Amino acid sequence: MAHALKRIRTKQRQQSSWPILVLLLVAVSVSGACVLWFMTQAISNERLAARQKIVSVYEDQLNVAKRRIASYWTDRAAQLAFPNEPISSAAHFARVIRDDLADGVVIYDSLGRVEYPSPAQPTPGLDPSQTEPWQNAERLEYEQLDYTAGARAYGAIAVAAVTRSEAAQALQAQARCLAKSQQGEAALNILTGTLTELKYRESLDQHGNLIAPNALLFALHLISDEDVDARATTLSKLQALVTDYSNTVMASSQRLFIMQQLESLGVDRQSLVTLDAEARSATYIETNPPPPPPEIGVLQRTRSDDQWRLASSDGRVVALLREQRVLSETRALTDDEFALSQATITLLPPGADPALPEPLLVKAMEEPLSGWSVALQLTGDDPFVSAADKRISAYLWTGAIVVGTIALLTVVIGRFVSAQMRLARIRNDLVATVTHELKTPLASMRALVDTMLEGRCRDQQQQTEYLELISTENARLTRLIDNFLAFSRMERNKHAFEFREVHIDSIIDAAAEAMRERFASLEGQLHREIEPNLPVVNADADALTTVLINLLDNAHKYTGDDKHIVCRAYCDNGLVCLEVQDNGIGLSRRAVKKVFDRFYQVDQSLSRSRAGCGLGLSIVQFIVKAHGGTIGVTSELGKGATFSVRLPASATNTANQG
């Protein structure tokens, strides 16, 4: 019979609510996924529509900006060309740089050869070192170290010179010897006086360099720092010479060298306007040797990654432009001429990636900026996007409300279904348990009654024994019915308690009296340890008696023949504690956690032999909680168990103690 009941309960446990909950979860997941998909599509469509509206508004303006940028650089190429009036290459170089049309300039002739900047070229016939007087003067200076005699020899050469260049070179050498012979004043008179005269202005040395600027630079090294006026006058003369681009005789390499020397001597770089352009142009010629010249009117990258070149409309002038300059000028152009609300236009060089965030529009440029592109990027909140965001926000809120409602309904339905399934399982367990538990005592009673009715009793003593057995089974049946009724009321929350002040002593006496016959054969094995002067508790006396009877009954059933059961009562921190301790079979850790569950039985075979349906401790727990108390158990297998009930003392006791 026990195995049959176990199969019934196993089958009932298998009929759980999880399939229904899984179906509900699937339904919610599918519904939520559908809602989210529709929301995603709606949001995507709204953003696409907003983007298309923005593109249609800004595309025409971007095309206008493209044409404006192309026209700007086409005009720049025209501005670079030579003017109609005659002008030297050096002067045109200076004009382009001073008009801030480029960062560097290279000027070609009609055959594609570089005219400016150009290095100094040795001039045939200007090297006097091959003449005997000059060689004698050099021996005096460099071999004999007779600087005074050398100065006289160079002075004689200057007087006898046929050309001004030869005379200027001799005077420069004479000043050098005078400086070496510690005759600085005489040397400065030649360097800053004689050699700066108009007749020597275009005199060249054997290397093709102008002598006058070199003489002034030499003079600056001879003038002491204390002679401020002389130093300032010499610096001013030298600066005027190197910045005078009408003097076409000076080579660009000499001009660049002297400008760099002036900067090292403290001349403000801003006053040397063409210095950077001279250096950039010279570097370009070194890394981009001619021919061929660049394509006319097209912005092209040079071998330097951050530099571009633009040839003039006549093809003779090549402007060198830093990439940052091209970008900044274009940005200023678009900012001034095409200031779009909440948008900016950016010029992108070939191979450049647009800056994040991704631009709204990107269009390729045409000549003169072939390979470049312009990008339009939004910088503020566009009205179309704001409107789209409002609709998207409405979609999101609607979707969230729908998904949340579905989830809430699912939770409610799931809890309702779980509760119904739980009640159904409890009902089925109760019916199965009641049927089985009532069948056993009724069958025993019927067998005994039938035996007596058939007159098969040997004597009066056997008949008395049968009647005692019937009484025992009847008491067992009564306890089962009481437990079932208590469980039913407990499940329906209709158990009524009559609370009044009760002494724990009387509860223990009533429970011991009820269990007296059970312990009659075990005289002295039920020990009572009651602390004196225990406070009263506010409780239902019959309910507390039922609690104690259940605990004593379990202690009796689950101990062996040598029973040592203790019923203990004491006070702890304002709580009245009841304990029932036995030396029975004990409980495992798993059993300790589940022992108060409905219909739970530690060992069904043992419970069958000693009666019980697994409801007693659950009823005990219900009653204790209804009294505001707690119940617990400590146990080890084979070492017995101790059930502890803690109840709050009556408020009357607390007031009296106060």
Tab-separated table of N, CA and C in Angstrom, residues 454-553:
chain	number	residue	atom	x	y	z
A	454	GLU	N	-19.186	-12.826	14.928
A	454	GLU	CA	-19.275	-14.253	14.582
A	454	GLU	C	-19.042	-15.150	15.789
A	455	GLY	N	-18.733	-14.532	16.952
A	455	GLY	CA	-18.599	-15.313	18.178
A	455	GLY	C	-17.357	-16.152	18.218
A	456	ARG	N	-16.304	-15.649	17.572
A	456	ARG	CA	-15.085	-16.454	17.535
A	456	ARG	C	-14.118	-16.061	18.647
A	457	CYS	N	-14.587	-15.341	19.656
A	457	CYS	CA	-13.743	-15.001	20.800
A	457	CYS	C	-13.717	-16.185	21.768
A	458	ARG	N	-12.527	-16.545	22.256
A	458	ARG	CA	-12.399	-17.700	23.131
A	458	ARG	C	-13.016	-17.427	24.495
A	459	ASP	N	-12.813	-16.214	24.981
A	459	ASP	CA	-13.314	-15.902	26.316
A	459	ASP	C	-13.481	-14.388	26.438
A	460	GLN	N	-13.864	-14.021	27.647
A	460	GLN	CA	-14.106	-12.598	27.909
A	460	GLN	C	-12.828	-11.777	27.811
A	461	GLN	N	-11.719	-12.335	28.148
A	461	GLN	CA	-10.438	-11.616	28.102
A	461	GLN	C	-10.062	-11.253	26.668
A	462	GLN	N	-10.262	-12.239	25.738
A	462	GLN	CA	-9.954	-11.946	24.319
A	462	GLN	C	-10.899	-10.882	23.775
A	463	GLN	N	-12.153	-10.946	24.176
A	463	GLN	CA	-13.116	-9.934	23.726
A	463	GLN	C	-12.716	-8.552	24.234
A	464	THR	N	-12.249	-8.528	25.484
A	464	THR	CA	-11.787	-7.237	26.030
A	464	THR	C	-10.581	-6.716	25.250
A	465	GLU	N	-9.670	-7.611	24.890
A	465	GLU	CA	-8.489	-7.199	24.105
A	465	GLU	C	-8.902	-6.631	22.754
A	466	TYR	N	-9.928	-7.304	22.117
A	466	TYR	CA	-10.404	-6.806	20.816
A	466	TYR	C	-11.022	-5.409	20.955
A	467	LEU	N	-11.784	-5.239	22.069
A	467	LEU	CA	-12.403	-3.935	22.277
A	467	LEU	C	-11.349	-2.851	22.516
A	468	GLU	N	-10.274	-3.208	23.241
A	468	GLU	CA	-9.186	-2.245	23.460
A	468	GLU	C	-8.499	-1.884	22.137
A	469	LEU	N	-8.333	-2.907	21.266
A	469	LEU	CA	-7.734	-2.630	19.951
A	469	LEU	C	-8.630	-1.718	19.124
A	470	ILE	N	-9.949	-1.992	19.193
A	470	ILE	CA	-10.881	-1.120	18.468
A	470	ILE	C	-10.804	0.299	19.004
A	471	SER	N	-10.687	0.438	20.344
A	471	SER	CA	-10.573	1.769	20.941
A	471	SER	C	-9.295	2.473	20.485
A	472	THR	N	-8.185	1.677	20.399
A	472	THR	CA	-6.903	2.265	19.948
A	472	THR	C	-7.001	2.762	18.513
A	473	GLU	N	-7.605	1.906	17.650
A	473	GLU	CA	-7.747	2.306	16.247
A	473	GLU	C	-8.681	3.502	16.109
A	474	ASN	N	-9.719	3.512	16.977
A	474	ASN	CA	-10.644	4.639	16.956
A	474	ASN	C	-9.930	5.942	17.340
A	475	ALA	N	-9.055	5.861	18.370
A	475	ALA	CA	-8.281	7.045	18.772
A	475	ALA	C	-7.349	7.489	17.644
A	476	ARG	N	-6.730	6.492	17.003
A	476	ARG	CA	-5.856	6.821	15.866
A	476	ARG	C	-6.661	7.503	14.766
A	477	LEU	N	-7.859	6.965	14.483
A	477	LEU	CA	-8.705	7.544	13.446
A	477	LEU	C	-9.111	8.970	13.821
A	478	THR	N	-9.396	9.162	15.105
A	478	THR	CA	-9.785	10.498	15.569
A	478	THR	C	-8.647	11.492	15.361
A	479	ARG	N	-7.410	11.076	15.715
A	479	ARG	CA	-6.259	11.973	15.529
A	479	ARG	C	-6.066	12.323	14.054
A	480	LEU	N	-6.224	11.311	13.177
A	480	LEU	CA	-6.061	11.578	11.741
A	480	LEU	C	-7.088	12.581	11.247
A	481	ILE	N	-8.350	12.354	11.685
A	481	ILE	CA	-9.415	13.266	11.247
A	481	ILE	C	-9.176	14.665	11.783
A	482	ASP	N	-8.718	14.771	13.057
A	482	ASP	CA	-8.418	16.082	13.622
A	482	ASP	C	-7.319	16.785	12.825
A	483	ASN	N	-6.283	16.015	12.460
A	483	ASN	CA	-5.193	16.611	11.667
A	483	ASN	C	-5.682	17.078	10.300
A	484	PHE	N	-6.542	16.246	9.661
A	484	PHE	CA	-7.060	16.620	8.344
A	484	PHE	C	-7.921	17.875	8.433
A	485	LEU	N	-8.752	17.940	9.480
A	485	LEU	CA	-9.602	19.115	9.643
A	485	LEU	C	-8.764	20.366	9.926
A	486	ALA	N	-7.747	20.199	10.791
A	486	ALA	CA	-6.866	21.334	11.097
A	486	ALA	C	-6.139	21.799	9.835
A	487	PHE	N	-5.653	20.848	9.038
A	487	PHE	CA	-4.968	21.198	7.790
A	487	PHE	C	-5.903	21.935	6.836
A	488	SER	N	-7.164	21.445	6.759
A	488	SER	CA	-8.129	22.079	5.867
A	488	SER	C	-8.390	23.517	6.298
A	489	ARG	N	-8.585	23.731	7.611
A	489	ARG	CA	-8.815	25.088	8.097
A	489	ARG	C	-7.573	25.963	7.883
A	490	MET	N	-6.427	25.363	8.062
A	490	MET	CA	-5.180	26.100	7.883
A	490	MET	C	-5.019	26.565	6.430
A	491	GLU	N	-5.340	25.704	5.476
A	491	GLU	CA	-5.223	26.052	4.064
A	491	GLU	C	-6.208	27.146	3.673
A	492	ARG	N	-7.356	27.160	4.325
A	492	ARG	CA	-8.377	28.158	3.995
A	492	ARG	C	-8.296	29.386	4.895
A	493	ASN	N	-7.259	29.411	5.763
A	493	ASN	CA	-7.075	30.531	6.700
A	493	ASN	C	-8.333	30.797	7.525
A	494	LYS	N	-9.002	29.712	7.914
A	494	LYS	CA	-10.227	29.842	8.705
A	494	LYS	C	-10.073	29.229	10.089
A	495	HIS	N	-8.826	29.025	10.493
A	495	HIS	CA	-8.587	28.473	11.827
A	495	HIS	C	-8.727	29.607	12.842
A	496	ALA	N	-9.676	29.465	13.766
A	496	ALA	CA	-9.947	30.503	14.767
A	496	ALA	C	-9.261	30.133	16.075
A	497	PHE	N	-8.554	31.067	16.660
A	497	PHE	CA	-7.886	30.850	17.937
A	497	PHE	C	-8.494	31.776	18.982
A	498	GLU	N	-8.582	31.255	20.197
A	498	GLU	CA	-9.077	32.048	21.319
A	498	GLU	C	-7.895	32.372	22.228
A	499	PHE	N	-7.382	33.576	22.108
A	499	PHE	CA	-6.188	33.956	22.852
A	499	PHE	C	-6.564	34.456	24.248
A	500	ARG	N	-5.831	33.947	25.213
A	500	ARG	CA	-5.940	34.402	26.592
A	500	ARG	C	-4.625	34.083	27.294
A	501	GLU	N	-4.453	34.653	28.463
A	501	GLU	CA	-3.203	34.422	29.176
A	501	GLU	C	-3.161	32.987	29.695
A	502	VAL	N	-2.063	32.298	29.374
A	502	VAL	CA	-1.941	30.869	29.699
A	502	VAL	C	-0.593	30.653	30.373
A	503	HIS	N	-0.613	29.776	31.407
A	503	HIS	CA	0.636	29.363	32.050
A	503	HIS	C	1.185	28.151	31.315
A	504	ILE	N	2.462	28.192	31.022
A	504	ILE	CA	3.087	27.096	30.277
A	504	ILE	C	3.007	25.799	31.072
A	505	ASP	N	3.014	25.890	32.394
A	505	ASP	CA	2.936	24.667	33.218
A	505	ASP	C	1.676	23.883	32.887
A	506	SER	N	0.572	24.605	32.739
A	506	SER	CA	-0.694	23.914	32.476
A	506	SER	C	-0.682	23.266	31.092
A	507	ILE	N	-0.023	23.882	30.133
A	507	ILE	CA	0.073	23.302	28.792
A	507	ILE	C	0.863	22.008	28.849
A	508	ILE	N	1.973	22.021	29.560
A	508	ILE	CA	2.810	20.818	29.662
A	508	ILE	C	2.047	19.720	30.395
A	509	ASP	N	1.316	20.084	31.475
A	509	ASP	CA	0.546	19.074	32.218
A	509	ASP	C	-0.533	18.460	31.327
A	510	ALA	N	-1.228	19.299	30.533
A	510	ALA	CA	-2.295	18.777	29.674
A	510	ALA	C	-1.729	17.847	28.609
A	511	ALA	N	-0.590	18.200	28.015
A	511	ALA	CA	0.010	17.352	26.988
A	511	ALA	C	0.519	16.053	27.586
A	512	ALA	N	1.117	16.118	28.797
A	512	ALA	CA	1.620	14.898	29.447
A	512	ALA	C	0.473	13.966	29.805
A	513	GLU	N	-0.642	14.554	30.218
A	513	GLU	CA	-1.804	13.725	30.547
A	513	GLU	C	-2.336	13.033	29.303
A	514	ALA	N	-2.368	13.767	28.171
A	514	ALA	CA	-2.861	13.164	26.937
A	514	ALA	C	-1.957	12.036	26.472
A	515	MET	N	-0.650	12.141	26.777
A	515	MET	CA	0.301	11.116	26.346
A	515	MET	C	0.582	10.103	27.447
A	516	ARG	N	-0.197	10.176	28.531
A	516	ARG	CA	0.101	9.326	29.681
A	516	ARG	C	0.069	7.852	29.320
A	517	GLU	N	-0.982	7.431	28.618
A	517	GLU	CA	-1.096	6.010	28.279
A	517	GLU	C	0.061	5.578	27.377
A	518	ARG	N	0.532	6.494	26.470
A	518	ARG	CA	1.628	6.122	25.566
A	518	ARG	C	2.903	5.892	26.349
A	519	PHE	N	3.077	6.654	27.439
A	519	PHE	CA	4.300	6.521	28.227
A	519	PHE	C	4.105	5.655	29.473
A	520	ALA	N	2.895	4.993	29.593
A	520	ALA	CA	2.595	4.221	30.809
A	520	ALA	C	3.594	3.094	30.997
A	521	SER	N	4.005	2.488	29.898
A	521	SER	CA	4.938	1.359	30.010
A	521	SER	C	6.375	1.836	30.127
A	522	LEU	N	6.558	3.149	30.134
A	522	LEU	CA	7.921	3.692	30.197
A	522	LEU	C	7.983	4.672	31.351
A	523	GLU	N	7.692	4.163	32.542
A	523	GLU	CA	7.627	5.003	33.723
A	523	GLU	C	8.958	5.737	33.923
A	524	GLY	N	8.815	7.053	34.076
A	524	GLY	CA	10.016	7.846	34.345
A	524	GLY	C	10.812	8.220	33.116
A	525	GLN	N	10.408	7.820	31.908
A	525	GLN	CA	11.190	8.127	30.710
A	525	GLN	C	10.819	9.480	30.115
A	526	LEU	N	9.690	10.084	30.500
A	526	LEU	CA	9.334	11.430	30.073
A	526	LEU	C	9.701	12.383	31.199
A	527	HIS	N	10.753	13.126	30.998
A	527	HIS	CA	11.256	14.032	32.021
A	527	HIS	C	10.765	15.447	31.724
A	528	ARG	N	10.388	16.121	32.775
A	528	ARG	CA	9.937	17.500	32.639
A	528	ARG	C	10.891	18.412	33.399
A	529	GLU	N	11.441	19.431	32.679
A	529	GLU	CA	12.360	20.396	33.286
A	529	GLU	C	11.751	21.783	33.074
A	530	ILE	N	11.096	22.282	34.124
A	530	ILE	CA	10.356	23.544	34.000
A	530	ILE	C	10.994	24.572	34.920
A	531	GLU	N	11.416	25.670	34.346
A	531	GLU	CA	12.019	26.755	35.112
A	531	GLU	C	10.929	27.416	35.948
A	532	PRO	N	11.189	27.699	37.201
A	532	PRO	CA	10.151	28.304	38.055
A	532	PRO	C	9.860	29.750	37.645
A	533	ASN	N	8.646	30.177	37.998
A	533	ASN	CA	8.196	31.557	37.768
A	533	ASN	C	8.281	31.968	36.300
A	534	LEU	N	7.866	31.068	35.425
A	534	LEU	CA	7.844	31.412	34.002
A	534	LEU	C	6.741	32.428	33.732
A	535	PRO	N	6.976	33.385	32.844
A	535	PRO	CA	5.916	34.341	32.512
A	535	PRO	C	4.803	33.667	31.727
A	536	VAL	N	3.628	34.254	31.804
A	536	VAL	CA	2.499	33.717	31.047
A	536	VAL	C	2.630	34.156	29.590
A	537	VAL	N	1.926	33.449	28.710
A	537	VAL	CA	1.901	33.800	27.286
A	537	VAL	C	0.462	34.026	26.871
A	538	ASN	N	0.263	34.869	25.886
A	538	ASN	CA	-1.062	35.128	25.334
A	538	ASN	C	-1.274	34.130	24.202
A	539	ALA	N	-2.092	33.080	24.459
A	539	ALA	CA	-2.175	31.994	23.488
A	539	ALA	C	-3.509	31.273	23.613
A	540	ASP	N	-3.758	30.402	22.616
A	540	ASP	CA	-4.889	29.465	22.628
A	540	ASP	C	-4.378	28.198	23.293
A	541	ALA	N	-4.895	27.896	24.472
A	541	ALA	CA	-4.380	26.779	25.259
A	541	ALA	C	-4.504	25.455	24.506
A	542	ASP	N	-5.686	25.202	23.892
A	542	ASP	CA	-5.870	23.944	23.171
A	542	ASP	C	-4.885	23.826	22.010
A	543	ALA	N	-4.639	24.953	21.298
A	543	ALA	CA	-3.727	24.913	20.155
A	543	ALA	C	-2.308	24.624	20.614
A	544	LEU	N	-1.874	25.267	21.734
A	544	LEU	CA	-0.529	25.000	22.226
A	544	LEU	C	-0.400	23.573	22.739
A	545	THR	N	-1.480	23.065	23.335
A	545	THR	CA	-1.453	21.666	23.774
A	545	THR	C	-1.285	20.745	22.577
A	546	THR	N	-1.987	21.063	21.482
A	546	THR	CA	-1.854	20.268	20.253
A	546	THR	C	-0.414	20.294	19.755
A	547	VAL	N	0.246	21.455	19.827
A	547	VAL	CA	1.647	21.569	19.405
A	547	VAL	C	2.518	20.637	20.218
A	548	LEU	N	2.373	20.707	21.534
A	548	LEU	CA	3.228	19.899	22.400
A	548	LEU	C	2.929	18.415	22.248
A	549	ILE	N	1.630	18.046	22.101
A	549	ILE	CA	1.275	16.635	21.906
A	549	ILE	C	1.925	16.103	20.627
A	550	ASN	N	1.870	16.873	19.534
A	550	ASN	CA	2.478	16.438	18.272
A	550	ASN	C	3.970	16.217	18.435
A	551	LEU	N	4.649	17.137	19.138
A	551	LEU	CA	6.090	16.991	19.316
A	551	LEU	C	6.425	15.779	20.183
A	552	LEU	N	5.636	15.561	21.281
A	552	LEU	CA	5.873	14.399	22.139
A	552	LEU	C	5.553	13.097	21.411
A	553	ASP	N	4.482	13.137	20.574
A	553	ASP	CA	4.108	11.937	19.825
A	553	ASP	C	5.212	11.552	18.845
